[in-house]
Amino acid sequence: MKDLIQKLPKAELHLHIEGSLEPGLMFDLALKNSISIPYKSVEEVRNAYNFTSLQSFLDIYYAGANVLITESDFFDLTWAYLLTCKAQNVVHTEIFFDPQTHTNRGIAFKTVVEGITKALQKAEKELGISSFLIMCFLRHLSEAEAFETLKQSLPFKDKILGIGLDSSEVGHPPSQFERVFEEARKIGYKIVAHAGEEGDSSYIWEAINLLHVERIDHGIRCDEDEKLLDFIIKKQIPLTVCPLSNVKLRAVKSMDQHNILKLLHKGVLVTVNSDDPAYFGGYINENYEALEENLHVNKEELKTLAKNSFKASFLSEERKRHFIELIAQY
Ligand code: ADE
Ligand code: ZN
């Protein structure tokens, strides 16, 4: 099974580039940029990654991002992730970035986008990996700040495919951002949003009905509402599920209690993703392996999950079909 997980072509649809910052690179960049970080060693960093909730993770994740200063830092961060994609046979990736985490520290929007984009272009040419970029609004910040970020994105519209919503979920429902997402849709951006990670099913309803999302990020609490579950199945609204993240942040008690396969069997279009791999102990293959070890996912289920990753992507119908046919041959 490990062999099949490795070999299957896969798409990743839920990956925060800032969450792929490995402790080694964090130390190198801290030294280069003279940024102080509250750790003495890589081991001490790893020991600090003991989370009790989404917020306990976010506090450390935003602090880690402080070491990213120059365009080359964003390039190096992204390139390191893409090399792992290559090693794990991820052939297409749709990457989130959080502009406000950087612009609020005085880093120019352009520095962030150019650094990430140059690595994505190099990966397309040299590694054969295709990609799209999705910028997220931080939901713990205001609607006005989201509007300002939307405005800043306009000169880079050709490099950004869509808009997402992330950060602290509970207390910051999608309804607070209805108007800015309406504007984003008018501009032509694709829309996704984190919902139903820690928040209840009402957050997922709002993401669907008010933001008009094409995908839900996480969405694992959709099974608390029968009507919502039926709706998601009927409309085939994809969920980008992140198993290791859910257990690390205690959204799910343990991997053997994760509902991803139950949702799959009910007909939900679920996909497997790594979220913030440097913080949660694994990239995409480790997430698939966790399902094998704890939920005993079988070969056909694995193939369906890999096919779903392309079905749920923003690739053209032709590219989707190409990869789905490839997976069918395994
Ligand atoms: N930002 C990075 N990872 C996140 C997650 N799992 N939920 C919400 N915001 C995030
Ligand atoms: Zn996420």
Short mmCIF file of C-alpha atoms and ligand atoms in Angstrom, two decimals:
data_model
loop_
_atom_site.label_atom_id
_atom_site.label_comp_id
_atom_site.label_asym_id
_atom_site.label_seq_id
_atom_site.Cartn_x
_atom_site.Cartn_y
_atom_site.Cartn_z
CA MET A 1 0.00 0.00 0.00
CA LYS A 2 2.84 2.40 0.83
CA ASP A 3 4.16 1.70 -2.62
CA LEU A 4 0.78 2.50 -4.23
CA ILE A 5 0.46 5.72 -2.19
CA GLN A 6 3.87 6.80 -3.47
CA LYS A 7 3.19 5.87 -7.10
CA LEU A 8 -0.29 7.34 -7.56
CA PRO A 9 -0.30 10.76 -9.21
CA LYS A 10 -1.88 13.17 -6.76
CA ALA A 11 -3.09 16.76 -6.56
CA GLU A 12 -2.79 18.79 -3.36
CA LEU A 13 -5.59 21.33 -2.82
CA HIS A 14 -5.07 22.49 0.76
CA LEU A 15 -1.54 23.61 1.55
CA HIS A 16 -0.55 26.84 3.28
CA ILE A 17 2.89 27.72 1.93
CA GLU A 18 3.80 29.36 5.26
CA GLY A 19 2.93 26.02 6.88
CA SER A 20 5.61 24.25 4.85
CA LEU A 21 8.39 26.21 6.60
CA GLU A 22 10.61 23.48 8.04
CA PRO A 23 12.55 24.28 11.25
CA GLY A 24 15.88 23.99 9.40
CA LEU A 25 14.95 26.69 6.89
CA MET A 26 13.40 28.77 9.71
CA PHE A 27 16.80 28.78 11.47
CA ASP A 28 18.73 29.59 8.28
CA LEU A 29 16.44 32.52 7.43
CA ALA A 30 16.41 33.81 11.02
CA LEU A 31 20.20 33.92 10.97
CA LYS A 32 20.41 35.48 7.50
CA ASN A 33 17.80 38.16 8.26
CA SER A 34 18.83 38.77 11.91
CA ILE A 35 15.39 37.83 13.21
CA SER A 36 15.27 36.40 16.73
CA ILE A 37 13.22 33.26 17.23
CA PRO A 38 12.41 31.79 20.65
CA TYR A 39 14.21 28.46 20.02
CA LYS A 40 17.80 27.31 20.48
CA SER A 41 17.68 24.23 18.25
CA VAL A 42 15.61 22.42 15.64
CA GLU A 43 14.76 19.91 18.34
CA GLU A 44 13.44 22.67 20.59
CA VAL A 45 11.24 23.88 17.71
CA ARG A 46 9.80 20.40 17.20
CA ASN A 47 9.07 20.12 20.94
CA ALA A 48 7.14 23.39 20.79
CA TYR A 49 4.81 21.92 18.15
CA ASN A 50 2.51 20.41 20.73
CA PHE A 51 -0.85 21.93 19.94
CA THR A 52 -4.11 21.84 21.85
CA SER A 53 -6.32 23.77 19.41
CA LEU A 54 -6.27 25.71 16.15
CA GLN A 55 -5.37 28.94 18.01
CA SER A 56 -2.45 27.34 19.86
CA PHE A 57 -1.03 26.40 16.45
CA LEU A 58 -1.75 29.74 14.76
CA ASP A 59 0.18 31.68 17.44
CA ILE A 60 3.33 29.67 16.66
CA TYR A 61 2.71 29.57 12.90
CA TYR A 62 2.43 33.37 12.58
CA ALA A 63 5.58 33.83 14.72
CA GLY A 64 7.46 31.40 12.45
CA ALA A 65 6.50 33.40 9.35
CA ASN A 66 8.43 36.44 10.74
CA VAL A 67 11.68 35.03 9.31
CA LEU A 68 10.37 35.48 5.72
CA ILE A 69 11.61 38.86 4.50
CA THR A 70 12.95 38.91 0.92
CA GLU A 71 11.64 37.63 -2.40
CA SER A 72 14.29 34.91 -2.33
CA ASP A 73 13.01 33.74 1.09
CA PHE A 74 9.54 33.18 -0.42
CA PHE A 75 11.15 31.50 -3.41
CA ASP A 76 13.24 29.16 -1.21
CA LEU A 77 10.20 28.30 0.94
CA THR A 78 8.09 27.45 -2.09
CA TRP A 79 10.85 25.61 -3.93
CA ALA A 80 11.49 23.35 -0.92
CA TYR A 81 7.79 22.40 -0.87
CA LEU A 82 7.79 21.73 -4.63
CA LEU A 83 10.80 19.41 -4.33
CA THR A 84 8.81 17.41 -1.78
CA CYS A 85 5.87 17.38 -4.22
CA LYS A 86 8.19 15.89 -6.83
CA ALA A 87 9.46 13.27 -4.37
CA GLN A 88 5.88 12.31 -3.41
CA ASN A 89 4.43 12.35 -6.93
CA VAL A 90 2.22 15.39 -6.40
CA VAL A 91 1.81 16.53 -10.01
CA HIS A 92 -0.51 19.47 -9.38
CA THR A 93 -0.85 21.78 -6.37
CA GLU A 94 -3.15 24.67 -5.42
CA ILE A 95 -1.24 26.70 -2.86
CA PHE A 96 -2.62 29.09 -0.22
CA PHE A 97 -0.73 32.12 0.97
CA ASP A 98 -1.65 34.66 3.66
CA PRO A 99 -0.63 38.11 2.34
CA GLN A 100 -1.74 39.93 5.50
CA THR A 101 0.73 37.95 7.64
CA HIS A 102 3.47 39.64 5.63
CA THR A 103 2.08 43.04 4.60
CA ASN A 104 1.26 43.76 8.27
CA ARG A 105 5.02 43.38 8.99
CA GLY A 106 5.96 45.81 6.24
CA ILE A 107 6.72 43.20 3.55
CA ALA A 108 5.40 44.29 0.15
CA PHE A 109 2.60 42.24 -1.46
CA LYS A 110 4.79 42.11 -4.59
CA THR A 111 7.74 40.54 -2.72
CA VAL A 112 5.53 37.69 -1.52
CA VAL A 113 3.75 36.98 -4.81
CA GLU A 114 6.84 37.29 -7.00
CA GLY A 115 8.91 34.98 -4.78
CA ILE A 116 6.22 32.28 -4.69
CA THR A 117 5.37 32.64 -8.40
CA LYS A 118 8.99 32.34 -9.58
CA ALA A 119 9.30 29.01 -7.77
CA LEU A 120 5.97 27.81 -9.24
CA GLN A 121 7.11 28.71 -12.76
CA LYS A 122 10.45 26.94 -12.27
CA ALA A 123 8.61 23.83 -11.02
CA GLU A 124 6.34 23.79 -14.06
CA LYS A 125 9.39 23.91 -16.35
CA GLU A 126 11.86 21.73 -14.48
CA LEU A 127 9.73 19.37 -12.39
CA GLY A 128 6.58 19.11 -14.52
CA ILE A 129 4.38 20.23 -11.62
CA SER A 130 1.42 22.49 -12.44
CA SER A 131 0.01 24.87 -9.86
CA PHE A 132 -2.43 27.62 -8.96
CA LEU A 133 -2.14 30.25 -6.25
CA ILE A 134 -4.98 31.09 -3.86
CA MET A 135 -4.70 34.05 -1.48
CA CYS A 136 -6.51 33.86 1.85
CA PHE A 137 -8.00 36.60 3.97
CA LEU A 138 -7.23 36.27 7.67
CA ARG A 139 -10.66 36.05 9.28
CA HIS A 140 -9.49 37.36 12.70
CA LEU A 141 -8.86 40.67 10.92
CA SER A 142 -11.56 43.08 9.70
CA GLU A 143 -13.65 43.21 6.55
CA ALA A 144 -11.97 46.57 5.73
CA GLU A 145 -8.54 44.94 5.87
CA ALA A 146 -9.77 42.14 3.58
CA PHE A 147 -11.01 44.78 1.10
CA GLU A 148 -7.58 46.48 1.25
CA THR A 149 -5.86 43.12 0.56
CA LEU A 150 -8.22 42.45 -2.35
CA LYS A 151 -7.22 45.82 -3.79
CA GLN A 152 -3.51 45.04 -3.36
CA SER A 153 -3.97 41.79 -5.30
CA LEU A 154 -5.30 43.46 -8.45
CA PRO A 155 -1.92 44.17 -10.14
CA PHE A 156 -1.14 40.45 -9.68
CA LYS A 157 -4.49 39.10 -10.83
CA ASP A 158 -2.86 37.04 -13.58
CA LYS A 159 -0.85 35.14 -10.92
CA ILE A 160 -3.68 34.48 -8.45
CA LEU A 161 -6.56 32.15 -9.29
CA GLY A 162 -8.70 32.36 -6.23
CA ILE A 163 -9.51 33.70 -2.78
CA GLY A 164 -9.84 31.73 0.45
CA LEU A 165 -10.60 32.43 4.10
CA ASP A 166 -8.46 31.07 6.95
CA SER A 167 -7.17 31.68 10.51
CA SER A 168 -9.22 31.52 13.75
CA GLU A 169 -12.61 30.12 12.77
CA VAL A 170 -14.86 30.22 15.84
CA GLY A 171 -16.28 33.72 16.36
CA HIS A 172 -15.35 34.79 12.83
CA PRO A 173 -18.11 33.37 10.60
CA PRO A 174 -18.13 33.70 6.79
CA SER A 175 -21.04 36.19 7.03
CA GLN A 176 -18.52 38.85 8.20
CA PHE A 177 -16.87 38.65 4.78
CA GLU A 178 -19.91 38.32 2.50
CA ARG A 179 -19.39 41.68 0.76
CA VAL A 180 -15.67 41.30 0.10
CA PHE A 181 -16.19 37.83 -1.38
CA GLU A 182 -18.98 39.19 -3.55
CA GLU A 183 -16.48 41.74 -4.89
CA ALA A 184 -13.85 39.01 -5.39
CA ARG A 185 -16.34 36.95 -7.42
CA LYS A 186 -17.15 39.96 -9.59
CA ILE A 187 -13.42 40.36 -10.28
CA GLY A 188 -13.39 36.75 -11.45
CA TYR A 189 -11.59 34.98 -8.62
CA LYS A 190 -12.50 31.38 -7.69
CA ILE A 191 -13.81 31.14 -4.14
CA VAL A 192 -12.99 28.66 -1.37
CA ALA A 193 -13.13 28.96 2.44
CA HIS A 194 -12.09 27.11 5.57
CA ALA A 195 -15.28 26.05 7.32
CA GLY A 196 -16.30 23.28 9.70
CA GLU A 197 -12.77 22.67 11.02
CA GLU A 198 -13.46 23.81 14.59
CA GLY A 199 -16.62 25.74 13.75
CA ASP A 200 -19.97 23.96 13.58
CA SER A 201 -22.03 23.17 10.49
CA SER A 202 -23.51 26.70 10.39
CA TYR A 203 -20.09 27.95 9.22
CA ILE A 204 -20.26 25.56 6.27
CA TRP A 205 -23.80 26.68 5.36
CA GLU A 206 -22.65 30.31 5.43
CA ALA A 207 -19.61 29.55 3.24
CA ILE A 208 -21.94 27.92 0.70
CA ASN A 209 -24.89 30.30 0.82
CA LEU A 210 -23.17 33.64 1.46
CA LEU A 211 -19.66 33.29 -0.02
CA HIS A 212 -20.71 30.89 -2.83
CA VAL A 213 -17.64 28.70 -2.41
CA GLU A 214 -16.64 26.12 -5.01
CA ARG A 215 -14.86 24.03 -2.35
CA ILE A 216 -14.88 23.78 1.41
CA ASP A 217 -11.54 23.54 3.20
CA HIS A 218 -11.80 20.95 6.00
CA GLY A 219 -15.61 20.73 6.31
CA ILE A 220 -15.38 17.64 8.51
CA ARG A 221 -18.22 18.81 10.76
CA CYS A 222 -20.69 18.60 7.85
CA ASP A 223 -21.98 15.27 9.19
CA GLU A 224 -23.54 17.03 12.20
CA ASP A 225 -26.36 18.24 9.93
CA GLU A 226 -28.19 15.69 7.77
CA LYS A 227 -29.57 18.35 5.41
CA LEU A 228 -26.11 19.85 4.89
CA LEU A 229 -24.58 16.44 4.25
CA ASP A 230 -27.28 15.65 1.66
CA PHE A 231 -26.71 19.02 0.01
CA ILE A 232 -22.92 18.60 -0.20
CA ILE A 233 -23.37 15.13 -1.71
CA LYS A 234 -26.05 16.23 -4.17
CA LYS A 235 -24.04 19.24 -5.37
CA GLN A 236 -20.71 17.38 -5.11
CA ILE A 237 -19.11 20.30 -3.27
CA PRO A 238 -15.57 19.05 -2.59
CA LEU A 239 -14.04 18.95 0.91
CA THR A 240 -10.26 19.38 1.20
CA VAL A 241 -9.66 17.23 4.28
CA CYS A 242 -6.37 17.27 6.23
CA PRO A 243 -6.21 14.19 8.47
CA LEU A 244 -2.90 14.76 10.34
CA SER A 245 -3.84 18.41 10.92
CA ASN A 246 -7.23 17.46 12.37
CA VAL A 247 -5.67 15.10 14.92
CA LYS A 248 -2.76 17.46 15.79
CA LEU A 249 -5.15 20.37 16.41
CA ARG A 250 -7.63 18.10 18.23
CA ALA A 251 -10.50 18.72 15.85
CA VAL A 252 -10.65 14.90 15.84
CA LYS A 253 -9.71 12.83 18.94
CA SER A 254 -7.58 10.23 17.17
CA MET A 255 -6.95 9.10 13.60
CA ASP A 256 -9.01 5.92 14.04
CA GLN A 257 -12.01 8.18 14.75
CA HIS A 258 -11.56 10.35 11.65
CA ASN A 259 -14.71 10.49 9.52
CA ILE A 260 -13.04 10.87 6.10
CA LEU A 261 -13.81 7.33 4.92
CA LYS A 262 -17.36 7.47 6.31
CA LEU A 263 -17.90 10.63 4.27
CA LEU A 264 -16.33 8.99 1.21
CA HIS A 265 -18.69 6.00 1.50
CA LYS A 266 -21.69 8.30 1.79
CA GLY A 267 -20.73 9.92 -1.52
CA VAL A 268 -18.97 13.09 -0.38
CA LEU A 269 -16.20 14.29 -2.71
CA VAL A 270 -13.42 14.18 -0.08
CA THR A 271 -9.72 14.73 -0.81
CA VAL A 272 -6.54 14.20 1.23
CA ASN A 273 -4.19 17.13 1.93
CA SER A 274 -1.45 18.20 4.32
CA ASP A 275 -2.50 21.75 5.42
CA ASP A 276 0.70 22.80 7.24
CA PRO A 277 3.06 19.84 6.77
CA ALA A 278 6.09 21.28 8.60
CA TYR A 279 3.95 21.67 11.73
CA PHE A 280 1.79 18.54 11.62
CA GLY A 281 4.32 15.80 10.97
CA GLY A 282 3.81 14.96 7.33
CA TYR A 283 3.27 15.86 3.71
CA ILE A 284 0.59 14.33 1.51
CA ASN A 285 1.90 10.75 1.44
CA GLU A 286 2.15 10.66 5.24
CA ASN A 287 -1.50 11.75 5.36
CA TYR A 288 -2.51 8.88 3.08
CA GLU A 289 -0.34 6.50 5.12
CA ALA A 290 -2.08 7.60 8.33
CA LEU A 291 -5.39 6.53 6.75
CA GLU A 292 -3.92 3.16 5.89
CA GLU A 293 -2.47 2.59 9.36
CA ASN A 294 -5.50 3.73 11.35
CA LEU A 295 -8.54 3.33 9.06
CA HIS A 296 -7.22 0.49 6.87
CA VAL A 297 -8.06 2.28 3.65
CA ASN A 298 -8.04 -0.22 0.77
CA LYS A 299 -6.64 0.03 -2.74
CA GLU A 300 -9.90 1.11 -4.42
CA GLU A 301 -10.54 3.77 -1.76
CA LEU A 302 -7.00 5.09 -2.24
CA LYS A 303 -7.52 5.34 -5.97
CA THR A 304 -10.86 7.12 -5.47
CA LEU A 305 -9.23 9.62 -3.09
CA ALA A 306 -6.47 10.32 -5.63
CA LYS A 307 -9.04 10.68 -8.45
CA ASN A 308 -11.06 13.03 -6.23
CA SER A 309 -8.02 15.27 -5.80
CA PHE A 310 -8.10 15.98 -9.54
CA LYS A 311 -11.91 16.11 -9.80
CA ALA A 312 -11.99 18.76 -7.05
CA SER A 313 -9.14 20.78 -8.55
CA PHE A 314 -9.41 23.89 -10.72
CA LEU A 315 -7.65 22.11 -13.62
CA SER A 316 -9.30 22.00 -17.05
CA GLU A 317 -11.71 19.12 -17.70
CA GLU A 318 -9.16 17.68 -20.12
CA ARG A 319 -6.32 17.64 -17.54
CA LYS A 320 -8.66 16.16 -14.94
CA ARG A 321 -9.62 13.36 -17.31
CA HIS A 322 -5.96 12.69 -18.16
CA PHE A 323 -4.99 12.09 -14.53
CA ILE A 324 -8.16 10.19 -13.65
CA GLU A 325 -7.53 7.78 -16.53
CA LEU A 326 -3.93 7.39 -15.40
CA ILE A 327 -5.00 6.47 -11.87
CA ALA A 328 -7.52 3.95 -13.21
CA GLN A 329 -4.61 1.93 -14.65
CA TYR A 330 -3.14 1.15 -11.18
N1 ADE B 1 -3.93 28.70 8.54
C1 ADE B 1 -3.00 27.75 8.38
N2 ADE B 1 -3.52 26.56 8.67
C2 ADE B 1 -4.80 26.75 9.03
C3 ADE B 1 -5.86 25.91 9.44
N3 ADE B 1 -5.72 24.60 9.55
N4 ADE B 1 -7.04 26.48 9.75
C4 ADE B 1 -7.20 27.80 9.66
N5 ADE B 1 -6.24 28.63 9.28
C5 ADE B 1 -5.05 28.12 8.97
ZN ZN B 2 -5.84 25.12 6.18
#
